[in-house]
Coordinates of C-alpha atoms in Angstrom, one line a residue:
M1267 CA 58.3 -55.6 10.3
G1268 CA 60.4 -53.1 8.4
I1269 CA 61.4 -53.8 4.8
R1270 CA 65.1 -53.3 5.6
I1271 CA 65.0 -56.4 7.8
L1272 CA 63.7 -58.5 5.0
I1273 CA 67.0 -58.3 3.1
S1274 CA 68.3 -61.1 5.4
R1275 CA 65.5 -63.4 4.4
P1276 CA 66.1 -64.6 0.8
N1277 CA 67.8 -67.9 1.8
Q1278 CA 64.8 -68.7 3.9
L1279 CA 62.6 -69.0 0.9
G1280 CA 63.0 -72.8 0.6
S1281 CA 62.7 -73.5 4.3
C1282 CA 59.7 -71.2 4.9
L1283 CA 57.6 -72.6 2.1
S1284 CA 55.6 -75.8 2.3
K1285 CA 57.5 -78.8 3.6
Q1286 CA 55.1 -81.3 2.0
S1287 CA 56.5 -83.9 -0.4
M1288 CA 56.9 -82.6 -3.9
K1289 CA 54.2 -84.5 -5.8
F1290 CA 54.4 -82.7 -9.1
H1291 CA 58.1 -82.2 -9.7
T1292 CA 60.2 -84.8 -11.6
A1293 CA 63.8 -84.5 -12.7
T1294 CA 62.7 -84.3 -16.3
Q1295 CA 60.5 -81.2 -15.9
S1296 CA 62.0 -77.9 -17.2
H1297 CA 62.0 -74.7 -15.2
S1298 CA 59.4 -73.2 -17.6
S1299 CA 57.2 -76.2 -17.1
L1300 CA 57.3 -75.7 -13.3
K1301 CA 56.4 -72.0 -13.6
Q1302 CA 53.5 -72.8 -15.9
K1303 CA 52.2 -75.2 -13.3
I1304 CA 52.5 -72.5 -10.6
K1305 CA 50.3 -70.2 -12.8
H1306 CA 47.8 -73.1 -13.4
F1307 CA 47.4 -74.0 -9.8
A1308 CA 47.1 -70.4 -8.7
S1309 CA 44.3 -69.7 -11.2
A1310 CA 42.6 -72.9 -10.0
G1311 CA 42.8 -71.8 -6.4
E1312 CA 45.0 -74.8 -5.4
F1313 CA 47.5 -72.7 -3.4
E1314 CA 49.1 -75.5 -1.4
H1315 CA 50.4 -76.9 -4.7
V1316 CA 51.7 -73.4 -5.6
F1317 CA 53.9 -73.6 -2.5
D1318 CA 55.2 -77.1 -3.4
L1319 CA 56.1 -76.0 -6.9
C1320 CA 57.7 -72.7 -5.7
R1321 CA 60.0 -74.7 -3.4
A1322 CA 60.9 -77.0 -6.3
V1323 CA 61.8 -74.0 -8.5
H1324 CA 64.0 -72.6 -5.7
L1325 CA 65.8 -76.0 -5.1
S1326 CA 66.4 -76.3 -8.8
E1327 CA 68.4 -73.0 -8.6
S1328 CA 66.0 -71.4 -10.9
K1329 CA 64.4 -68.0 -10.2
L1330 CA 60.7 -67.0 -10.0
D1331 CA 60.0 -64.3 -12.6
S1332 CA 57.6 -61.3 -12.6
F1333 CA 54.7 -63.5 -13.7
T1334 CA 55.1 -66.3 -11.2
L1335 CA 55.8 -64.1 -8.2
P1336 CA 52.3 -62.6 -8.1
C1337 CA 50.9 -66.1 -8.1
V1338 CA 52.9 -67.1 -5.1
L1339 CA 52.0 -63.9 -3.3
K1340 CA 48.3 -64.6 -4.0
A1341 CA 48.8 -68.0 -2.4
C1342 CA 50.4 -66.3 0.7
T1343 CA 47.4 -64.0 0.9
T1344 CA 44.8 -66.7 0.6
L1345 CA 46.5 -69.1 3.1
L1346 CA 47.3 -66.2 5.5
A1347 CA 51.0 -67.2 5.1
F1348 CA 52.6 -64.0 6.3
E1349 CA 56.1 -65.5 7.0
E1350 CA 56.2 -67.0 3.5
G1351 CA 55.1 -63.6 2.1
L1352 CA 58.0 -61.9 3.9
S1353 CA 60.4 -64.3 2.3
I1354 CA 59.0 -63.6 -1.1
H1355 CA 59.3 -59.9 -0.4
A1356 CA 63.0 -60.3 0.4
F1357 CA 63.5 -62.3 -2.7
I1358 CA 61.9 -59.5 -4.8
I1359 CA 64.3 -57.0 -3.3
K1360 CA 67.4 -59.2 -3.8
S1361 CA 66.5 -60.3 -7.4
G1362 CA 65.9 -56.7 -8.5
H1363 CA 62.1 -56.9 -9.2
E1364 CA 61.4 -53.7 -7.3
C1365 CA 61.1 -51.8 -10.6
N1366 CA 58.4 -54.3 -11.9
L1367 CA 54.9 -53.1 -11.2
Y1368 CA 53.2 -56.5 -11.3
P1369 CA 54.9 -58.2 -8.3
M1370 CA 55.1 -54.9 -6.4
N1371 CA 51.4 -54.3 -6.7
S1372 CA 50.9 -57.9 -5.6
L1373 CA 53.0 -57.2 -2.5
I1374 CA 50.7 -54.2 -1.7
E1375 CA 47.7 -56.4 -2.1
M1376 CA 49.1 -59.1 0.2
Y1377 CA 50.0 -56.7 3.0
T1378 CA 46.6 -54.8 2.8
K1379 CA 44.6 -58.0 2.8
L1380 CA 46.5 -59.4 5.7
G1381 CA 46.0 -56.2 7.6
F1382 CA 49.6 -54.9 7.6
L1383 CA 48.8 -51.4 6.3
P1384 CA 52.1 -49.7 7.4
D1385 CA 54.1 -52.3 5.4
A1386 CA 51.8 -51.8 2.4
R1387 CA 52.3 -48.0 2.7
K1388 CA 56.1 -48.5 2.9
V1389 CA 56.1 -50.6 -0.2
F1390 CA 53.9 -48.0 -2.0
D1391 CA 56.1 -45.1 -0.9
E1392 CA 59.3 -46.8 -2.0
M1393 CA 58.1 -47.9 -5.4
P1394 CA 60.1 -46.3 -8.2
Q1395 CA 57.0 -46.0 -10.3
R1396 CA 53.3 -46.5 -9.7
N1397 CA 50.1 -47.0 -11.7
L1398 CA 46.4 -46.6 -11.0
V1399 CA 46.3 -50.2 -9.7
S1400 CA 48.8 -49.2 -7.0
W1401 CA 46.7 -46.3 -5.8
N1402 CA 43.5 -48.3 -6.0
L1403 CA 45.0 -51.1 -3.9
M1404 CA 46.0 -48.7 -1.2
I1405 CA 42.6 -47.0 -1.1
S1406 CA 40.7 -50.3 -1.1
G1407 CA 43.0 -51.6 1.6
Y1408 CA 42.4 -48.7 3.9
G1409 CA 38.7 -49.0 3.4
A1410 CA 38.6 -52.8 4.0
C1411 CA 40.7 -52.5 7.2
G1412 CA 38.4 -50.0 8.7
Y1413 CA 40.2 -46.7 8.0
P1414 CA 37.9 -44.9 5.6
E1415 CA 39.2 -41.5 6.5
L1416 CA 42.7 -42.6 5.4
A1417 CA 41.2 -43.9 2.1
L1418 CA 39.6 -40.6 1.5
E1419 CA 42.8 -38.8 2.4
F1420 CA 44.7 -41.0 -0.1
C1421 CA 42.1 -40.0 -2.7
G1422 CA 42.9 -36.4 -2.0
L1423 CA 46.6 -37.1 -2.4
M1424 CA 45.9 -38.5 -5.8
R1425 CA 44.1 -35.3 -6.7
S1426 CA 46.9 -33.1 -5.5
Q1427 CA 49.3 -35.0 -7.8
F1428 CA 46.9 -34.6 -10.7
I1429 CA 46.2 -38.3 -11.0
A1430 CA 42.6 -39.1 -12.2
L1431 CA 40.6 -41.9 -10.7
D1432 CA 39.7 -44.7 -13.1
E1433 CA 36.3 -46.5 -13.0
V1434 CA 37.6 -49.1 -10.5
G1435 CA 38.9 -46.3 -8.2
I1436 CA 35.6 -44.4 -8.5
K1437 CA 33.6 -47.4 -7.4
I1438 CA 35.9 -48.1 -4.5
I1439 CA 35.7 -44.5 -3.2
L1440 CA 31.9 -44.4 -3.6
R1441 CA 31.6 -47.6 -1.6
I1442 CA 33.7 -46.1 1.1
C1443 CA 31.7 -42.8 1.1
G1444 CA 28.5 -44.8 1.5
S1445 CA 29.9 -46.9 4.4
V1446 CA 30.7 -43.8 6.4
Q1447 CA 28.0 -41.6 5.0
A1448 CA 30.6 -39.1 3.7
L1449 CA 28.0 -37.3 1.5
R1450 CA 30.1 -34.3 0.5
A1451 CA 33.0 -36.5 -0.7
G1452 CA 30.5 -38.8 -2.5
E1453 CA 28.9 -35.8 -4.3
S1454 CA 32.4 -34.7 -5.4
I1455 CA 33.0 -38.1 -6.9
H1456 CA 29.6 -38.0 -8.6
A1457 CA 30.5 -34.7 -10.2
R1458 CA 33.7 -36.4 -11.6
V1459 CA 31.6 -39.1 -13.2
F1460 CA 29.9 -36.4 -15.4
V1461 CA 33.2 -34.5 -16.0
F1462 CA 34.8 -37.7 -17.3
G1463 CA 31.9 -38.5 -19.5
L1464 CA 31.0 -41.7 -17.7
S1465 CA 27.4 -40.8 -17.0
N1466 CA 26.1 -43.6 -19.3
E1467 CA 28.0 -46.3 -17.5
T1468 CA 25.3 -48.4 -15.6
T1469 CA 27.7 -49.9 -13.1
L1470 CA 29.1 -46.5 -12.1
L1471 CA 25.7 -44.9 -11.8
T1472 CA 24.6 -47.8 -9.7
A1473 CA 27.6 -47.2 -7.4
V1474 CA 26.5 -43.5 -7.2
L1475 CA 23.0 -44.5 -6.5
D1476 CA 24.1 -47.0 -3.7
M1477 CA 26.2 -44.2 -2.1
Y1478 CA 23.3 -41.8 -2.0
G1479 CA 21.0 -44.5 -0.6
K1480 CA 23.5 -45.3 2.2
C1481 CA 23.9 -41.6 3.0
R1482 CA 20.0 -41.4 3.1
K1483 CA 19.9 -38.8 0.4
L1484 CA 16.9 -40.5 -1.2
D1485 CA 15.9 -37.6 -3.5
A1486 CA 19.3 -37.7 -5.2
A1487 CA 19.2 -41.5 -5.3
E1488 CA 15.8 -41.4 -7.1
Q1489 CA 17.1 -38.9 -9.6
V1490 CA 20.1 -41.1 -10.4
F1491 CA 17.8 -44.2 -10.6
D1492 CA 15.6 -42.4 -13.1
E1493 CA 18.6 -41.4 -15.2
I1494 CA 19.8 -45.0 -15.6
L1495 CA 18.6 -46.2 -19.0
C1496 CA 19.7 -49.8 -18.9
R1497 CA 18.8 -51.0 -15.4
D1498 CA 19.9 -54.4 -14.1
V1499 CA 19.0 -56.3 -10.9
V1500 CA 21.9 -54.7 -9.0
C1501 CA 20.5 -51.2 -9.8
W1502 CA 17.0 -52.2 -8.5
N1503 CA 18.5 -53.7 -5.4
A1504 CA 20.5 -50.6 -4.7
M1505 CA 17.4 -48.4 -4.8
I1506 CA 15.4 -50.8 -2.6
T1507 CA 18.3 -50.9 -0.1
G1508 CA 18.3 -47.1 -0.1
Y1509 CA 14.7 -47.0 0.8
S1510 CA 15.4 -49.6 3.5
K1511 CA 18.2 -47.4 5.0
G1512 CA 15.8 -44.4 4.8
N1513 CA 13.1 -46.3 6.6
K1514 CA 10.6 -46.1 3.6
P1515 CA 8.9 -49.5 3.6
E1516 CA 6.0 -48.3 1.4
K1517 CA 8.5 -47.1 -1.3
M1518 CA 10.4 -50.4 -1.0
L1519 CA 7.3 -52.5 -1.8
E1520 CA 6.2 -50.1 -4.6
L1521 CA 9.6 -50.5 -6.2
F1522 CA 9.5 -54.2 -5.7
K1523 CA 6.2 -54.4 -7.6
N1524 CA 7.6 -52.3 -10.4
M1525 CA 10.6 -54.6 -10.6
L1526 CA 8.4 -57.6 -11.1
V1527 CA 6.3 -55.7 -13.7
E1528 CA 9.5 -55.0 -15.7
N1529 CA 10.4 -58.8 -15.6
F1530 CA 13.4 -58.5 -13.3
K1531 CA 13.8 -61.4 -10.9
P1532 CA 14.7 -60.2 -7.4
S1533 CA 17.7 -61.6 -5.5
I1534 CA 17.7 -63.0 -2.0
P1535 CA 18.6 -59.6 -0.5
T1536 CA 15.7 -58.0 -2.3
M1537 CA 13.3 -60.7 -1.0
L1538 CA 14.6 -60.2 2.5
L1539 CA 14.1 -56.4 2.4
S1540 CA 10.6 -56.8 1.0
I1541 CA 9.6 -59.3 3.7
Q1542 CA 11.0 -56.9 6.3
A1543 CA 8.9 -54.1 4.8
C1544 CA 5.8 -56.2 5.1
T1545 CA 6.6 -56.9 8.7
Q1546 CA 7.0 -53.2 9.4
L1547 CA 3.7 -52.4 7.8
S1548 CA 1.9 -55.5 9.1
L1549 CA 0.9 -56.3 5.5
L1550 CA 0.0 -60.0 6.0
H1551 CA -1.5 -60.5 2.5
F1552 CA 1.5 -59.0 0.7
G1553 CA 3.7 -61.2 3.0
K1554 CA 1.8 -64.3 2.0
A1555 CA 2.2 -63.4 -1.7
L1556 CA 6.0 -63.0 -1.1
H1557 CA 6.0 -66.4 0.6
S1558 CA 4.3 -68.0 -2.4
Y1559 CA 6.7 -66.2 -4.8
A1560 CA 9.7 -67.5 -2.8
I1561 CA 8.4 -71.1 -3.0
K1562 CA 7.7 -70.9 -6.8
N1563 CA 11.0 -69.3 -7.6
G1564 CA 13.3 -71.5 -5.5
F1565 CA 14.1 -69.0 -2.8
F1566 CA 12.6 -71.2 -0.1
P1567 CA 13.6 -72.8 2.1
D1568 CA 16.5 -70.3 2.5
V1569 CA 17.4 -69.9 6.2
S1570 CA 17.3 -66.1 6.2
I1571 CA 14.0 -65.9 4.2
G1572 CA 12.5 -68.6 6.5
G1573 CA 13.4 -66.7 9.6
L1574 CA 11.9 -63.5 8.3
L1575 CA 8.7 -65.2 7.3
I1576 CA 8.4 -66.7 10.8
D1577 CA 8.9 -63.2 12.2
L1578 CA 6.3 -61.7 9.8
Y1579 CA 3.6 -64.3 10.6
S1580 CA 4.3 -64.1 14.3
K1581 CA 4.0 -60.4 14.5
C1582 CA 0.8 -60.5 12.5
G1583 CA -0.7 -63.0 14.8
E1584 CA -0.6 -65.9 12.4
L1585 CA 1.1 -68.3 14.8
A1586 CA -0.1 -71.4 12.9
S1587 CA 1.6 -70.2 9.7
A1588 CA 4.7 -69.3 11.6
C1589 CA 4.9 -72.8 13.0
S1590 CA 4.2 -74.3 9.6
V1591 CA 7.1 -72.4 8.1
F1592 CA 9.4 -73.3 11.0
Y1593 CA 8.7 -77.0 11.1
G1594 CA 8.7 -77.1 7.3
M1595 CA 12.4 -76.2 7.3
S1596 CA 15.0 -78.9 7.7
K1597 CA 16.4 -78.9 11.3
R1598 CA 19.9 -78.6 9.8
R1599 CA 18.8 -75.4 8.1
L1600 CA 17.4 -73.8 11.3
S1601 CA 19.6 -71.1 12.6
L1602 CA 19.5 -69.4 16.1
N1603 CA 17.6 -66.5 14.5
S1604 CA 14.9 -68.9 13.2
W1605 CA 14.4 -70.4 16.7
S1606 CA 14.4 -66.9 18.2
C1607 CA 11.8 -65.5 15.8
L1608 CA 9.4 -68.4 16.6
M1609 CA 9.9 -68.0 20.4
N1610 CA 9.5 -64.2 20.1
G1611 CA 6.2 -64.6 18.3
L1612 CA 4.9 -67.2 20.8
G1613 CA 5.9 -64.9 23.7
M1614 CA 4.3 -61.8 22.2
H1615 CA 1.0 -63.6 22.1
G1616 CA 1.1 -65.0 25.6
H1617 CA 2.3 -68.5 25.0
G1618 CA 5.1 -68.6 27.6
K1619 CA 4.9 -72.4 28.1
A1620 CA 5.3 -73.0 24.4
V1621 CA 8.3 -70.7 24.4
L1622 CA 10.0 -72.9 26.9
M1623 CA 9.1 -76.0 25.0
V1624 CA 10.7 -74.6 21.8
F1625 CA 13.7 -73.5 23.8
F1626 CA 14.4 -76.9 25.2
Q1627 CA 13.9 -78.4 21.8
M1628 CA 16.5 -75.9 20.4
L1629 CA 19.0 -77.1 23.1
K1630 CA 18.4 -80.7 22.1
N1631 CA 19.2 -79.8 18.5
G1632 CA 22.6 -78.4 19.6
I1633 CA 21.9 -74.7 19.2
D1634 CA 23.4 -72.5 21.9
P1635 CA 21.4 -69.4 22.9
D1636 CA 23.0 -66.0 22.9
G1637 CA 22.1 -63.1 25.3
I1638 CA 19.3 -61.8 23.1
C1639 CA 17.7 -65.3 23.0
F1640 CA 18.0 -65.6 26.8
L1641 CA 16.4 -62.3 27.4
L1642 CA 13.5 -63.2 25.1
I1643 CA 12.9 -66.5 27.0
L1644 CA 13.1 -64.8 30.4
S1645 CA 10.8 -62.0 29.3
S1646 CA 8.2 -64.6 28.2
C1647 CA 8.5 -66.4 31.5
S1648 CA 8.1 -63.1 33.4
H1649 CA 5.2 -61.5 31.5
N1650 CA 3.2 -64.6 30.7
T1651 CA 2.8 -65.8 34.3
G1652 CA 0.2 -65.6 36.9
F1653 CA 1.1 -65.2 40.6
F1654 CA 3.1 -68.5 40.7
G1655 CA 4.6 -68.1 37.2
Y1656 CA 6.8 -70.7 35.5
R1657 CA 9.1 -70.9 38.4
A1658 CA 9.9 -74.6 38.0
E1659 CA 10.6 -74.1 34.3
S1660 CA 12.6 -71.0 34.5
F1661 CA 15.0 -72.2 37.2
P1662 CA 16.9 -74.6 35.0
L1663 CA 18.1 -71.4 33.3
Y1664 CA 19.3 -70.0 36.7
G1665 CA 22.8 -71.5 36.7
R1666 CA 23.4 -70.9 33.1
T1667 CA 22.3 -67.3 33.4
V1668 CA 24.7 -66.6 36.2
L1669 CA 27.5 -68.4 34.5
E1670 CA 27.3 -66.9 31.0
F1671 CA 25.5 -63.6 31.3
D1672 CA 26.3 -62.2 34.7
Q1673 CA 27.5 -58.9 33.1
Q1674 CA 24.3 -58.2 31.1
W1675 CA 22.0 -56.2 33.3
S1676 CA 18.8 -56.7 31.3
I1677 CA 19.1 -60.5 31.5
I1678 CA 19.8 -60.5 35.2
A1679 CA 16.9 -58.1 35.8
S1680 CA 14.5 -60.4 34.0
M1681 CA 15.7 -63.3 36.1
V1682 CA 15.1 -61.3 39.3
D1683 CA 11.7 -60.4 38.0
I1684 CA 10.7 -64.0 37.4
I1685 CA 11.8 -65.0 40.9
G1686 CA 10.0 -62.0 42.4
R1687 CA 6.7 -62.7 40.6
S1688 CA 6.9 -66.3 42.0
G1689 CA 6.9 -64.9 45.5
C1690 CA 10.3 -66.3 46.3
L1691 CA 11.9 -63.3 48.0
E1692 CA 14.6 -65.3 49.7
E1693 CA 15.7 -67.0 46.5
A1694 CA 15.7 -63.6 44.7
L1695 CA 18.0 -62.2 47.3
K1696 CA 20.3 -65.2 47.1
F1697 CA 20.4 -64.7 43.3
I1698 CA 21.3 -61.0 43.7
C1699 CA 24.0 -61.7 46.2
K1700 CA 25.9 -63.6 43.6
M1701 CA 26.1 -60.5 41.3
P1702 CA 28.9 -57.9 41.2
C1703 CA 28.3 -54.8 43.4
R1704 CA 27.3 -52.5 40.6
T1705 CA 24.9 -55.1 39.1
K1706 CA 23.6 -55.9 42.6
Q1707 CA 22.5 -52.3 43.2
R1708 CA 20.6 -52.2 40.0
C1709 CA 19.0 -55.6 40.5
I1710 CA 17.4 -54.5 43.8
R1711 CA 15.2 -52.1 41.8
S1712 CA 13.6 -55.1 40.0
I1713 CA 12.4 -56.8 43.2
P1714 CA 9.4 -54.5 44.1
W1715 CA 8.0 -54.9 40.6
G1716 CA 7.6 -58.6 41.2
M1717 CA 6.0 -58.1 44.7
Q1718 CA 2.6 -56.9 43.6
D1719 CA 0.6 -59.5 45.5
P1720 CA -0.5 -58.6 49.1
W1721 CA 1.1 -61.8 50.4
T1722 CA 4.6 -60.6 49.5
L1723 CA 4.2 -56.8 49.5
G1724 CA 5.3 -56.4 53.1
D1725 CA 8.5 -58.3 52.6
G1726 CA 9.1 -56.3 49.5
K1727 CA 8.9 -53.0 51.4
S1728 CA 11.3 -54.2 54.1
V1729 CA 13.8 -55.4 51.5
Y1730 CA 13.5 -52.0 49.7
R1731 CA 14.2 -50.2 53.0
F1732 CA 17.1 -52.5 53.7
F1733 CA 18.9 -52.0 50.4
R1734 CA 18.0 -48.4 49.8

């Protein structure tokens, strides 16, 4: 909605804002007292009360000032109250606050966080004056809404107008460069850090390090890491994450050890990355040490850590330990990923029957499977069967597979393979006939692979000739 249209909205301020009964307003309260309460509730995060008080100020024929307007706009942003935000915008125009940076910057923040970037840009372009906060809000908004190229373009616009980035802006741009692997732009920002004499700022260097890690420029990341004199946990995490992005699990674990030697306590993301590295390298003993460390330092039972430990033990063949971790976690804490990790481990080691038992237990606990989970279960049924397979057990999934995942080729192919391995050619054909034409043609290719037994091979050949 264009800004010119907003000029007709100021009288809607009272009606658009909260209609709840005014709990905090009494006839004896002064206008300044009401405004102080607005600031108080905004800082406390009680934004519904901000709307109530704002309406009271409006009805008392007072005016919101440049200090209370940002509080109300913050409430609009947090509560996704776009209509109310438009009314406040109209009020700002009518009341002559367009020359005040504080409410205008709050308007830009509201529009960007609600995803209305054209409106934010229009506010920015029509501001009589701007400061670095205005520029940073626009750059951050473009990045957060998935337009990193526009954010970098905006940074170039700043440079063309001889406006230097501050520390906040540098961090924002570095984060965006890392997210899209814009290495050249990131290197340019790194150069500015030295030019501006900010090379001793730990937080800035950590942002540079994080950017290089995400761009997989690990040699540059290591160099920056070595230059940081006062390292903190965030710095260590950034370097470990960089090794993770660059697929260097050995380096990750080496750095994790050094981190502990220097008495830094890892965070949950650090623990997760380290456990993943152990899984990649099949380092069971190191993984057990991490498990013990997680228990002693209060990381366990975290859902994400528990899931990765189950995955580690399963892939290393320690199914008893995997089950111990799984059943040691509260059922309320078990996520779909935790169930999937256990079923995947059981399936990998030929325990198809156990996979189905865990699956039905998962359903009883109210966890709905996704496509990946279904594919895992069907693959276990298919590849852990003899000639007859788990036909009886797999067919309860038949209807649900057709209903929910009829467009996912890999799931349908696994279902056809199960039926084929069971020797039920007629049922396999009926299943395929329910598929869309494109899927149907691809499913036919799965039938001969399930017809390896001499009893069914002849039928398989005839079917192949029929659908060829």
